[in-house]
């Protein structure tokens, strides 16, 4: 039994030594061969196509003359008239969808309800603002904006970043009369999250003119474009 145990220990040691030697040899080959390490970067800007508006309907806006339920129905009808599907784009802000209530004028209880509305363009957002304000729903604010295909764009930027690294590598070795070989190591160095635009990064102005004269105020919403970028570090073998 002792003989077999010693044999197993010896074989395990030989296998471990073989693996270590192999790894060391690979590392030595990587270090010893001529190589060039460069970085590449690419970015682009996209127009937000998911704009989120925070809407609060409240009985206080009509001094208690119109219930929240009636305001909600009117709002839904208004959105449909603008070509917006409320079932797909209108969400209650709280998961329980409960009404908020507060006291006004002694014992009178007025209810309110919060929503998040998703639209695709600044034009749609402007139309919603105008239509709801005409209905007496004026508690509307910009929450954030995002881009629905940002991951696809980010992957394209990764490919362009690698192309940028390859172009730099070729330019660097050209005076040396050498050639760029295969890429032997690639690391993405700029993989930070792509953050949506927050409300404080968006602009909302009021400007409308008719024949050189100022007309009724019209909300004009402008959105900064969302920047998407990628950067990589590439090691090329030199030939």
Tab-separated table of C-alpha atoms in Angstrom:
chain	number	residue	atom	x	y	z
A	1	UNK	CA	0.000	0.000	0.000
A	2	UNK	CA	2.823	2.402	0.873
A	3	UNK	CA	4.488	1.643	-2.462
A	4	UNK	CA	1.298	2.497	-4.398
A	5	UNK	CA	0.824	5.683	-2.361
A	6	UNK	CA	4.373	6.833	-3.138
A	7	UNK	CA	3.811	6.065	-6.832
A	8	UNK	CA	0.594	8.195	-6.921
A	9	UNK	CA	2.385	11.099	-5.212
A	10	UNK	CA	5.276	10.888	-7.664
A	11	UNK	CA	2.967	10.816	-10.684
A	12	UNK	CA	0.979	13.821	-9.379
A	13	UNK	CA	4.174	15.784	-8.907
A	14	UNK	CA	5.332	14.990	-12.433
A	15	UNK	CA	1.979	16.114	-13.902
A	16	UNK	CA	2.036	19.369	-11.923
A	17	UNK	CA	5.600	20.080	-13.018
A	18	UNK	CA	4.634	19.396	-16.629
A	19	UNK	CA	1.715	21.876	-16.494
A	20	UNK	CA	3.862	24.579	-14.866
A	21	UNK	CA	6.603	24.081	-17.432
A	22	UNK	CA	4.068	24.307	-20.271
A	23	UNK	CA	2.564	27.551	-18.940
A	24	UNK	CA	5.997	29.050	-18.374
A	25	UNK	CA	6.991	28.105	-21.906
A	26	UNK	CA	3.886	29.765	-23.332
A	27	UNK	CA	4.530	32.927	-21.328
A	28	UNK	CA	8.149	32.938	-22.381
A	29	UNK	CA	7.148	32.548	-26.046
A	30	UNK	CA	4.711	35.459	-25.748
A	31	UNK	CA	7.314	37.680	-24.129
A	32	UNK	CA	10.154	36.724	-26.415
A	33	UNK	CA	8.367	37.220	-29.736
A	34	UNK	CA	8.306	40.718	-31.244
A	35	UNK	CA	4.978	42.422	-30.655
A	36	UNK	CA	3.311	45.815	-30.699
A	37	UNK	CA	0.662	47.002	-28.229
A	38	UNK	CA	-1.727	49.768	-29.280
A	39	UNK	CA	-5.071	51.195	-28.201
A	40	UNK	CA	-8.074	52.006	-30.336
A	41	UNK	CA	-11.186	54.081	-29.753
A	42	UNK	CA	-14.449	54.850	-31.543
A	43	UNK	CA	-17.571	56.776	-30.583
A	44	UNK	CA	-20.802	58.090	-32.023
A	45	UNK	CA	-23.865	60.043	-30.936
A	46	UNK	CA	-27.457	58.896	-31.269
A	47	UNK	CA	-30.768	60.693	-30.929
A	48	UNK	CA	-32.899	59.365	-28.055
A	49	UNK	CA	-35.889	57.325	-29.222
A	50	UNK	CA	-37.316	56.539	-25.780
A	51	UNK	CA	-38.429	59.679	-23.956
A	52	UNK	CA	-40.103	59.259	-20.577
A	53	UNK	CA	-42.510	61.857	-19.199
A	54	UNK	CA	-43.655	61.854	-15.601
A	55	UNK	CA	-47.340	62.784	-15.383
A	56	UNK	CA	-49.378	63.402	-12.276
A	57	UNK	CA	-53.137	63.770	-12.497
A	58	UNK	CA	-54.783	65.327	-9.494
A	59	UNK	CA	-58.251	66.358	-8.455
A	60	UNK	CA	-56.637	69.507	-7.063
A	61	UNK	CA	-55.991	70.709	-10.626
A	62	UNK	CA	-59.743	70.988	-11.164
A	63	UNK	CA	-60.439	72.072	-7.556
A	64	UNK	CA	-62.132	68.751	-6.926
A	65	UNK	CA	-64.644	69.140	-9.770
A	66	UNK	CA	-63.251	66.224	-11.804
A	67	UNK	CA	-62.330	62.871	-10.297
A	68	UNK	CA	-59.009	61.157	-10.898
A	69	UNK	CA	-60.866	58.367	-12.707
A	70	UNK	CA	-62.413	60.838	-15.168
A	71	UNK	CA	-59.086	62.607	-15.680
A	72	UNK	CA	-57.457	59.255	-16.332
A	73	UNK	CA	-60.040	58.346	-18.986
A	74	UNK	CA	-59.657	61.724	-20.664
A	75	UNK	CA	-55.882	61.365	-20.661
A	76	UNK	CA	-56.058	57.901	-22.227
A	77	UNK	CA	-58.417	59.168	-24.936
A	78	UNK	CA	-56.102	62.111	-25.626
A	79	UNK	CA	-53.095	59.824	-26.008
A	80	UNK	CA	-54.986	57.578	-28.412
A	81	UNK	CA	-55.941	60.609	-30.516
A	82	UNK	CA	-52.215	61.383	-30.828
A	83	UNK	CA	-51.496	57.845	-32.061
A	84	UNK	CA	-49.931	56.692	-28.782
A	85	UNK	CA	-50.942	53.263	-27.477
A	86	UNK	CA	-51.535	53.679	-23.714
A	87	UNK	CA	-51.442	49.917	-23.087
A	88	UNK	CA	-47.841	49.756	-24.339
A	89	UNK	CA	-46.497	53.146	-23.345
A	90	UNK	CA	-48.338	54.332	-20.213
A	91	UNK	CA	-47.272	52.937	-16.839
A	92	UNK	CA	-48.207	53.715	-13.269
A	93	UNK	CA	-45.210	54.953	-11.304
A	94	UNK	CA	-45.834	52.706	-8.297
A	95	UNK	CA	-46.167	48.930	-8.506
A	96	UNK	CA	-49.297	48.817	-6.393
A	97	UNK	CA	-50.974	51.453	-8.592
A	98	UNK	CA	-52.479	53.020	-5.490
A	99	UNK	CA	-53.974	56.477	-5.428
A	100	UNK	CA	-52.234	59.125	-3.402
A	101	UNK	CA	-54.515	61.275	-1.315
A	102	UNK	CA	-54.164	64.409	0.753
A	103	UNK	CA	-56.357	66.799	2.685
A	104	UNK	CA	-57.416	70.178	1.440
A	105	UNK	CA	-59.832	72.667	2.951
A	106	UNK	CA	-60.373	70.882	6.166
A	107	UNK	CA	-61.739	67.383	5.688
A	108	UNK	CA	-61.957	67.277	1.899
A	109	UNK	CA	-59.785	64.505	0.442
A	110	UNK	CA	-58.355	64.967	-3.038
A	111	UNK	CA	-56.725	62.111	-4.907
A	112	UNK	CA	-53.823	62.033	-7.329
A	113	UNK	CA	-52.067	59.396	-9.401
A	114	UNK	CA	-48.633	59.234	-11.012
A	115	UNK	CA	-47.751	57.811	-14.423
A	116	UNK	CA	-44.746	57.347	-16.670
A	117	UNK	CA	-45.382	57.864	-20.381
A	118	UNK	CA	-42.980	56.689	-23.078
A	119	UNK	CA	-42.862	58.496	-26.426
A	120	UNK	CA	-40.469	58.160	-29.351
A	121	UNK	CA	-39.641	61.715	-30.377
A	122	UNK	CA	-39.424	65.243	-29.027
A	123	UNK	CA	-42.328	66.136	-31.326
A	124	UNK	CA	-44.557	63.542	-29.650
A	125	UNK	CA	-43.480	64.793	-26.228
A	126	UNK	CA	-44.404	68.343	-27.238
A	127	UNK	CA	-47.801	67.218	-28.541
A	128	UNK	CA	-48.510	65.397	-25.287
A	129	UNK	CA	-47.580	68.443	-23.230
A	130	UNK	CA	-49.881	70.708	-25.242
A	131	UNK	CA	-52.822	68.307	-25.279
A	132	UNK	CA	-52.698	67.485	-21.571
A	133	UNK	CA	-52.193	71.099	-20.552
A	134	UNK	CA	-55.305	71.994	-22.550
A	135	UNK	CA	-57.160	69.395	-20.463
A	136	UNK	CA	-55.964	70.924	-17.230
A	137	UNK	CA	-53.222	68.351	-16.577
A	138	UNK	CA	-50.181	70.531	-16.099
A	139	UNK	CA	-48.046	68.531	-13.674
A	140	UNK	CA	-45.800	67.029	-16.355
A	141	UNK	CA	-42.016	66.760	-16.247
A	142	UNK	CA	-39.225	65.136	-18.223
A	143	UNK	CA	-37.830	62.094	-16.431
A	144	UNK	CA	-35.154	60.637	-18.711
A	145	UNK	CA	-34.381	59.658	-22.291
A	146	UNK	CA	-32.709	56.550	-23.679
A	147	UNK	CA	-31.855	54.792	-26.956
A	148	UNK	CA	-33.436	51.398	-27.642
A	149	UNK	CA	-30.606	49.978	-29.788
A	150	UNK	CA	-27.625	51.182	-27.789
A	151	UNK	CA	-26.088	47.703	-27.384
A	152	UNK	CA	-26.070	47.139	-31.153
A	153	UNK	CA	-24.406	50.512	-31.641
A	154	UNK	CA	-21.893	49.743	-28.917
A	155	UNK	CA	-20.892	46.504	-30.666
A	156	UNK	CA	-20.315	48.454	-33.881
A	157	UNK	CA	-18.117	50.881	-31.959
A	158	UNK	CA	-16.096	47.930	-30.640
A	159	UNK	CA	-15.408	46.768	-34.187
A	160	UNK	CA	-14.405	50.285	-35.228
A	161	UNK	CA	-12.152	50.603	-32.176
A	162	UNK	CA	-10.269	47.469	-33.213
A	163	UNK	CA	-9.984	48.837	-36.755
A	164	UNK	CA	-8.590	52.040	-35.263
A	165	UNK	CA	-5.996	50.038	-33.313
A	166	UNK	CA	-4.996	48.121	-36.464
A	167	UNK	CA	-4.617	51.350	-38.452
A	168	UNK	CA	-2.392	52.826	-35.751
A	169	UNK	CA	-0.291	49.666	-35.609
A	170	UNK	CA	0.322	49.702	-39.368
A	171	UNK	CA	1.318	53.353	-39.247
A	172	UNK	CA	3.771	52.690	-36.414
A	173	UNK	CA	5.608	49.796	-38.081
A	174	UNK	CA	5.717	51.257	-41.582
A	175	UNK	CA	8.983	53.223	-40.947
A	176	UNK	CA	10.486	50.017	-39.576
A	177	UNK	CA	9.703	48.043	-42.755
A	178	UNK	CA	7.939	45.392	-40.712
A	179	UNK	CA	4.520	43.809	-41.030
A	180	UNK	CA	1.670	43.432	-38.589
A	181	UNK	CA	0.851	39.835	-37.757
A	182	UNK	CA	-2.102	38.302	-35.980
A	183	UNK	CA	-3.673	39.866	-32.933
A	184	UNK	CA	-2.489	37.804	-29.969
A	185	UNK	CA	-4.306	39.654	-27.186
A	186	UNK	CA	-7.392	41.918	-27.147
A	187	UNK	CA	-8.868	43.647	-24.097
A	188	UNK	CA	-11.857	45.964	-24.022
A	189	UNK	CA	-10.801	48.913	-21.869
A	190	UNK	CA	-13.814	51.202	-22.230
A	191	UNK	CA	-16.775	49.011	-21.293
A	192	UNK	CA	-18.466	51.428	-18.940
A	193	UNK	CA	-22.262	51.596	-18.750
A	194	UNK	CA	-24.132	53.697	-21.291
A	195	UNK	CA	-26.200	55.997	-19.130
A	196	UNK	CA	-29.504	57.437	-20.284
A	197	UNK	CA	-30.025	61.172	-20.256
A	198	UNK	CA	-31.478	62.419	-17.003
A	199	UNK	CA	-33.890	65.295	-16.690
A	200	UNK	CA	-31.193	67.799	-15.754
A	201	UNK	CA	-29.368	66.992	-19.003
A	202	UNK	CA	-32.406	67.781	-21.144
A	203	UNK	CA	-33.550	71.158	-22.294
A	204	UNK	CA	-37.071	72.508	-22.406
A	205	UNK	CA	-37.790	75.945	-23.798
A	206	UNK	CA	-40.815	77.920	-24.863
A	207	UNK	CA	-40.527	79.648	-28.205
A	208	UNK	CA	-43.186	80.179	-30.842
A	209	UNK	CA	-43.519	83.047	-33.284
A	210	UNK	CA	-46.094	83.771	-35.937
A	211	UNK	CA	-45.235	86.318	-38.657
A	212	UNK	CA	-42.573	87.862	-36.489
A	213	UNK	CA	-44.839	88.231	-33.479
A	214	UNK	CA	-44.873	86.123	-30.379
A	215	UNK	CA	-47.901	83.818	-30.310
A	216	UNK	CA	-49.240	81.381	-27.751
A	217	UNK	CA	-46.438	79.687	-25.786
A	218	UNK	CA	-45.489	76.320	-27.280
A	219	UNK	CA	-43.262	73.920	-25.359
A	220	UNK	CA	-40.265	73.066	-27.528
A	221	UNK	CA	-38.251	70.165	-26.189
A	222	UNK	CA	-34.638	69.695	-27.236
A	223	UNK	CA	-32.619	66.622	-26.341
A	224	UNK	CA	-28.883	66.267	-26.194
A	225	UNK	CA	-27.669	63.266	-28.143
A	226	UNK	CA	-26.488	60.213	-26.250
A	227	UNK	CA	-22.785	59.453	-26.699
A	228	UNK	CA	-21.787	55.807	-27.123
A	229	UNK	CA	-18.098	54.921	-27.160
A	230	UNK	CA	-15.799	51.904	-26.934
A	231	UNK	CA	-12.052	51.511	-26.508
A	232	UNK	CA	-9.772	48.494	-26.761
A	233	UNK	CA	-6.167	47.469	-26.186
A	234	UNK	CA	-4.701	45.135	-28.830
A	235	UNK	CA	-1.390	43.287	-28.960
A	236	UNK	CA	-0.221	42.419	-32.485
A	237	UNK	CA	2.625	40.061	-33.367
A	238	UNK	CA	5.328	41.592	-35.551
A	239	UNK	CA	6.564	39.769	-38.624
